[in-house]
PDB file of C-alpha atoms in Angstrom:
ATOM      1  CA  GLU A   1       9.131  10.080  15.958  1.00 55.00           C
ATOM      2  CA  HIS A   2      13.139  10.991  16.186  1.00 53.00           C
ATOM      3  CA  ASP A   3      11.495  15.347  15.605  1.00 64.00           C
ATOM      4  CA  LEU A   4       9.947  14.499  18.350  1.00 62.00           C
ATOM      5  CA  ALA A   5      12.101  13.144  20.821  1.00 65.00           C
ATOM      6  CA  ALA A   6      14.800  15.775  19.968  1.00 71.00           C
ATOM      7  CA  GLN A   7      12.397  18.639  20.346  1.00 74.00           C
ATOM      8  CA  GLY A   8      11.767  16.894  23.814  1.00 79.00           C
ATOM      9  CA  VAL A   9       8.663  14.559  23.757  1.00 73.00           C
ATOM     10  CA  PRO A  10       9.417  11.340  25.743  1.00 78.00           C
ATOM     11  CA  ALA A  11      10.182   8.335  23.690  1.00 78.00           C
ATOM     12  CA  SER A  12       7.355   6.355  24.469  1.00 77.00           C
ATOM     13  CA  LEU A  13       5.182   9.348  23.441  1.00 74.00           C
ATOM     14  CA  ALA A  14       6.848  10.287  20.265  1.00 69.00           C
ATOM     15  CA  ARG A  15       6.196   6.704  18.916  1.00 69.00           C
ATOM     16  CA  ARG A  16       2.574   6.348  19.299  1.00 68.00           C
ATOM     17  CA  ILE A  17       2.681   9.114  17.254  1.00 66.00           C
ATOM     18  CA  ALA A  18       4.774   8.170  14.940  1.00 64.00           C
ATOM     19  CA  VAL A  19       2.842   4.987  13.600  1.00 58.00           C
ATOM     20  CA  MET A  20      -0.542   7.028  13.636  1.00 60.00           C
ATOM     21  CA  PRO A  21      -0.844   8.197  10.219  1.00 58.00           C
ATOM     22  CA  LEU A  22      -0.184   4.254   9.003  1.00 56.00           C
ATOM     23  CA  LEU A  23      -3.181   3.410  11.858  1.00 55.00           C
ATOM     24  CA  ALA A  24      -5.286   5.540   9.560  1.00 62.00           C
ATOM     25  CA  THR A  25      -4.821   3.642   6.733  1.00 68.00           C
ATOM     26  CA  ALA A  26      -4.816   0.485   8.202  1.00 70.00           C
ATOM     27  CA  PRO A  27      -8.296   0.323   6.685  1.00 74.00           C
ATOM     28  CA  ASN A  28      -6.432   0.511   3.622  1.00 70.00           C
ATOM     29  CA  LEU A  29      -4.977  -2.005   3.605  1.00 76.00           C
ATOM     30  CA  SER A  30      -6.889  -4.016   4.959  1.00 78.00           C
ATOM     31  CA  LEU A  31      -9.648  -3.720   2.101  1.00 77.00           C
ATOM     32  CA  LEU A  32      -7.380  -3.834  -0.473  1.00 77.00           C
ATOM     33  CA  ALA A  33      -5.607  -7.262   0.804  1.00 75.00           C
ATOM     34  CA  GLU A  34      -9.058  -8.203   1.642  1.00 77.00           C
ATOM     35  CA  THR A  35     -10.504  -7.101  -1.846  1.00 76.00           C
ATOM     36  CA  SER A  36      -7.367  -8.742  -4.177  1.00 74.00           C
ATOM     37  CA  GLY A  37      -6.777 -11.523  -2.323  1.00 77.00           C
ATOM     38  CA  CYS A  38      -3.591 -10.517  -2.135  1.00 80.00           C
ATOM     39  CA  ASP A  39      -0.923 -10.503   1.594  1.00 81.00           C
ATOM     40  CA  VAL A  40      -1.087  -7.456   3.555  1.00 82.00           C
ATOM     41  CA  SER A  41       2.540  -6.097   3.338  1.00 85.00           C
ATOM     42  CA  VAL A  42       2.230  -6.782  -0.534  1.00 86.00           C
ATOM     43  CA  ALA A  43      -0.957  -3.635   0.070  1.00 86.00           C
ATOM     44  CA  ALA A  44       0.961  -1.192   1.580  1.00 87.00           C
ATOM     45  CA  LYS A  45       4.136  -1.739  -0.366  1.00 90.00           C
ATOM     46  CA  ILE A  46       2.451  -1.229  -3.307  1.00 91.00           C
ATOM     47  CA  PHE A  47      -0.396   1.522  -1.620  1.00 90.00           C
ATOM     48  CA  PHE A  48       2.109   3.962  -0.186  1.00 90.00           C
ATOM     49  CA  GLY A  49       4.843   3.431  -3.299  1.00 92.00           C
ATOM     50  CA  LEU A  50       1.687   4.739  -5.226  1.00 94.00           C
ATOM     51  CA  GLY A  51       1.222   7.392  -3.297  1.00 93.00           C
ATOM     52  CA  GLN A  52       5.024   8.529  -2.927  1.00 93.00           C
ATOM     53  CA  ARG A  53       5.220   8.543  -6.605  1.00 95.00           C
ATOM     54  CA  LEU A  54       1.343  10.421  -6.909  1.00 95.00           C
ATOM     55  CA  GLY A  55       2.797  12.891  -4.658  1.00 93.00           C
ATOM     56  CA  LEU A  56      -0.823  12.672  -2.408  1.00 92.00           C
ATOM     57  CA  ASP A  57       1.473  12.967   1.615  1.00 88.00           C
ATOM     58  CA  TRP A  58       2.417  16.475  -0.409  1.00 89.00           C
ATOM     59  CA  LEU A  59      -0.497  17.483  -1.504  1.00 90.00           C
ATOM     60  CA  THR A  60      -2.567  16.102   1.063  1.00 88.00           C
ATOM     61  CA  SER A  61      -1.283  18.160   3.848  1.00 85.00           C
ATOM     62  CA  HIS A  62      -0.179  21.695   1.881  1.00 87.00           C
ATOM     63  CA  ALA A  63      -3.875  20.933   1.663  1.00 87.00           C
ATOM     64  CA  ARG A  64      -5.277  21.293   4.768  1.00 83.00           C
ATOM     65  CA  MET A  65      -2.897  24.734   4.936  1.00 85.00           C
ATOM     66  CA  ILE A  66      -5.962  25.847   2.786  1.00 86.00           C
ATOM     67  CA  SER A  67      -7.469  28.361   5.645  1.00 85.00           C
ATOM     68  CA  VAL A  68     -11.530  28.053   5.275  1.00 84.00           C
ATOM     69  CA  GLN A  69     -13.955  30.600   5.663  1.00 88.00           C
ATOM     70  CA  ASN A  70     -17.079  28.643   6.652  1.00 90.00           C
ATOM     71  CA  PRO A  71     -18.595  25.510   6.415  1.00 91.00           C
ATOM     72  CA  TRP A  72     -19.332  24.740   3.105  1.00 92.00           C
ATOM     73  CA  GLN A  73     -15.300  25.469   2.277  1.00 89.00           C
ATOM     74  CA  ARG A  74     -15.604  22.915   5.446  1.00 89.00           C
ATOM     75  CA  GLU A  75     -17.489  20.553   3.740  1.00 92.00           C
ATOM     76  CA  ALA A  76     -15.826  20.837  -0.398  1.00 91.00           C
ATOM     77  CA  MET A  77     -12.104  20.553   1.559  1.00 90.00           C
ATOM     78  CA  ALA A  78     -13.399  17.131   3.281  1.00 91.00           C
ATOM     79  CA  VAL A  79     -15.277  16.012   0.449  1.00 92.00           C
ATOM     80  CA  LEU A  80     -11.579  16.336  -2.266  1.00 92.00           C
ATOM     81  CA  LEU A  81      -9.477  15.055   0.400  1.00 91.00           C
ATOM     82  CA  SER A  82     -12.389  11.688   0.481  1.00 91.00           C
ATOM     83  CA  ASP A  83     -11.909  11.816  -3.834  1.00 93.00           C
ATOM     84  CA  ILE A  84      -8.031  12.196  -3.185  1.00 92.00           C
ATOM     85  CA  ALA A  85      -8.325   9.430  -1.132  1.00 90.00           C
ATOM     86  CA  ALA A  86     -10.353   7.319  -2.820  1.00 90.00           C
ATOM     87  CA  SER A  87      -8.834   7.541  -6.573  1.00 93.00           C
ATOM     88  CA  HIS A  88      -5.160   6.861  -4.363  1.00 92.00           C
ATOM     89  CA  ARG A  89      -7.919   2.758  -3.089  1.00 89.00           C
ATOM     90  CA  ARG A  90      -9.443   2.573  -6.524  1.00 91.00           C
ATOM     91  CA  LEU A  91      -4.876   2.821  -8.466  1.00 93.00           C
ATOM     92  CA  ALA A  92      -3.793   0.753  -5.649  1.00 92.00           C
ATOM     93  CA  ASN A  93      -5.895  -1.419  -6.502  1.00 90.00           C
ATOM     94  CA  ASP A  94      -5.582  -1.706 -10.366  1.00 90.00           C
ATOM     95  CA  ILE A  95      -2.125  -2.395  -9.431  1.00 91.00           C
ATOM     96  CA  ILE A  96      -2.088  -5.118  -6.603  1.00 87.00           C
ATOM     97  CA  GLY A  97      -4.570  -5.903 -10.040  1.00 80.00           C
ATOM     98  CA  THR A  98      -3.088  -5.777 -13.073  1.00 54.00           C
ATOM     99  CA  SER A  99      -1.040  -9.481 -12.828  1.00 49.00           C
ATOM    100  CA  LYS A 100      -4.047 -11.205 -11.528  1.00 53.00           C
ATOM    101  CA  GLY A 101      -3.421 -14.936 -13.379  1.00 45.00           C
ATOM    102  CA  LYS A 102       0.223 -14.326 -13.791  1.00 49.00           C
ATOM    103  CA  LYS A 103       3.155 -14.079 -12.136  1.00 57.00           C
ATOM    104  CA  ALA A 104       2.671 -11.191  -9.737  1.00 66.00           C
ATOM    105  CA  GLY A 105       6.784  -9.313  -9.079  1.00 81.00           C
ATOM    106  CA  THR A 106       7.304  -7.841  -6.717  1.00 86.00           C
ATOM    107  CA  PRO A 107       5.039  -4.263  -6.564  1.00 88.00           C
ATOM    108  CA  GLU A 108       7.749  -2.039  -6.991  1.00 89.00           C
ATOM    109  CA  GLN A 109       7.127  -3.795 -10.688  1.00 90.00           C
ATOM    110  CA  ARG A 110       3.515  -4.309 -10.442  1.00 89.00           C
ATOM    111  CA  GLN A 111       4.485  -0.656 -10.281  1.00 92.00           C
ATOM    112  CA  ALA A 112       6.375   0.363 -12.514  1.00 93.00           C
ATOM    113  CA  SER A 113       4.553  -0.622 -15.308  1.00 91.00           C
ATOM    114  CA  TRP A 114       1.937   0.604 -14.345  1.00 92.00           C
ATOM    115  CA  LEU A 115       3.024   3.564 -15.028  1.00 93.00           C
ATOM    116  CA  THR A 116       4.617   2.527 -18.121  1.00 93.00           C
ATOM    117  CA  ALA A 117       0.861   1.464 -19.013  1.00 93.00           C
ATOM    118  CA  ASN A 118      -0.307   5.137 -18.135  1.00 93.00           C
ATOM    119  CA  ALA A 119       2.913   6.892 -18.852  1.00 94.00           C
ATOM    120  CA  LYS A 120       0.960   9.261 -20.355  1.00 94.00           C
ATOM    121  CA  ASP A 121      -1.537  10.248 -17.869  1.00 93.00           C
ATOM    122  CA  MET A 122       0.531  10.722 -15.727  1.00 94.00           C
ATOM    123  CA  GLU A 123       2.925  13.387 -18.029  1.00 95.00           C
ATOM    124  CA  ARG A 124      -0.086  15.245 -17.535  1.00 94.00           C
ATOM    125  CA  TYR A 125      -0.153  14.337 -13.783  1.00 94.00           C
ATOM    126  CA  ASP A 126       3.106  14.881 -12.849  1.00 95.00           C
ATOM    127  CA  ALA A 127       3.917  18.272 -14.739  1.00 95.00           C
ATOM    128  CA  MET A 128       0.643  20.104 -12.896  1.00 93.00           C
ATOM    129  CA  VAL A 129       2.029  18.746  -9.451  1.00 93.00           C
ATOM    130  CA  ASN A 130       5.318  20.019 -10.742  1.00 93.00           C
ATOM    131  CA  GLU A 131       3.661  23.031 -11.549  1.00 93.00           C
ATOM    132  CA  TRP A 132       2.325  23.748  -7.420  1.00 91.00           C
ATOM    133  CA  ARG A 133       5.211  22.296  -5.948  1.00 90.00           C
ATOM    134  CA  ASN A 134       7.312  24.674  -7.814  1.00 92.00           C
ATOM    135  CA  SER A 135       4.929  27.414  -6.931  1.00 89.00           C
ATOM    136  CA  GLY A 136       4.700  26.684  -2.934  1.00 79.00           C
ATOM    137  CA  THR A 137       0.729  27.092  -2.117  1.00 81.00           C
ATOM    138  CA  ILE A 138      -1.730  24.079  -3.204  1.00 84.00           C
ATOM    139  CA  GLU A 139      -6.031  26.674  -3.751  1.00 86.00           C
ATOM    140  CA  VAL A 140      -9.226  24.427  -4.175  1.00 89.00           C
ATOM    141  CA  GLY A 141      -9.138  25.074  -7.554  1.00 89.00           C
ATOM    142  CA  MET A 142      -5.907  22.576  -7.966  1.00 89.00           C
ATOM    143  CA  LEU A 143      -6.892  20.605  -5.161  1.00 90.00           C
ATOM    144  CA  THR A 144      -9.599  20.318  -8.240  1.00 92.00           C
ATOM    145  CA  LEU A 145      -8.116  19.561 -10.330  1.00 92.00           C
ATOM    146  CA  ALA A 146      -5.796  16.818  -8.556  1.00 93.00           C
ATOM    147  CA  SER A 147      -9.035  15.276  -8.019  1.00 92.00           C
ATOM    148  CA  ARG A 148     -10.119  15.107 -11.726  1.00 93.00           C
ATOM    149  CA  GLN A 149      -6.519  13.838 -13.106  1.00 93.00           C
ATOM    150  CA  LEU A 150      -6.965  11.291 -10.155  1.00 93.00           C
ATOM    151  CA  ASN A 151     -10.323   9.956 -10.872  1.00 91.00           C
ATOM    152  CA  GLY A 152      -8.593   9.555 -14.441  1.00 90.00           C
ATOM    153  CA  LEU A 153      -5.365   8.406 -14.192  1.00 89.00           C
ATOM    154  CA  GLY A 154      -5.919   3.971 -14.775  1.00 81.00           C
ATOM    155  CA  VAL A 155      -9.615   4.447 -16.887  1.00 73.00           C
TER     156      VAL A 155
END
């Protein structure tokens, strides 16, 4: 919001633009809260915390910069991004569900517990994403591997 305002965008418009990405996640958060029986604020903290921990904002923003040459590549990219989003929802749901029947703990404690239980898989995933961050670019092959790794987490 502040960056937009600094660029001369009126404050009310900058505020609306700043919340748009959050609005796109509202259905995910609502579904997570409904299926798990937890509060939306807990679902949101887990969903966004996990996304940050997995570097999904970085991954998807770089993926959207990939130049596609034809409709098939565009469709393939959309499928990969959809698969990554589905894995994000599934993993967040797993974290929310890890404390059913027990004292729940904070969203941060739930995430930390899940990360500890999946440390070996996370180590591989982190190494892969860190290598890509160092290269600064994402290619379709990398995105395919990320989708596959995310799909295998917590299973």
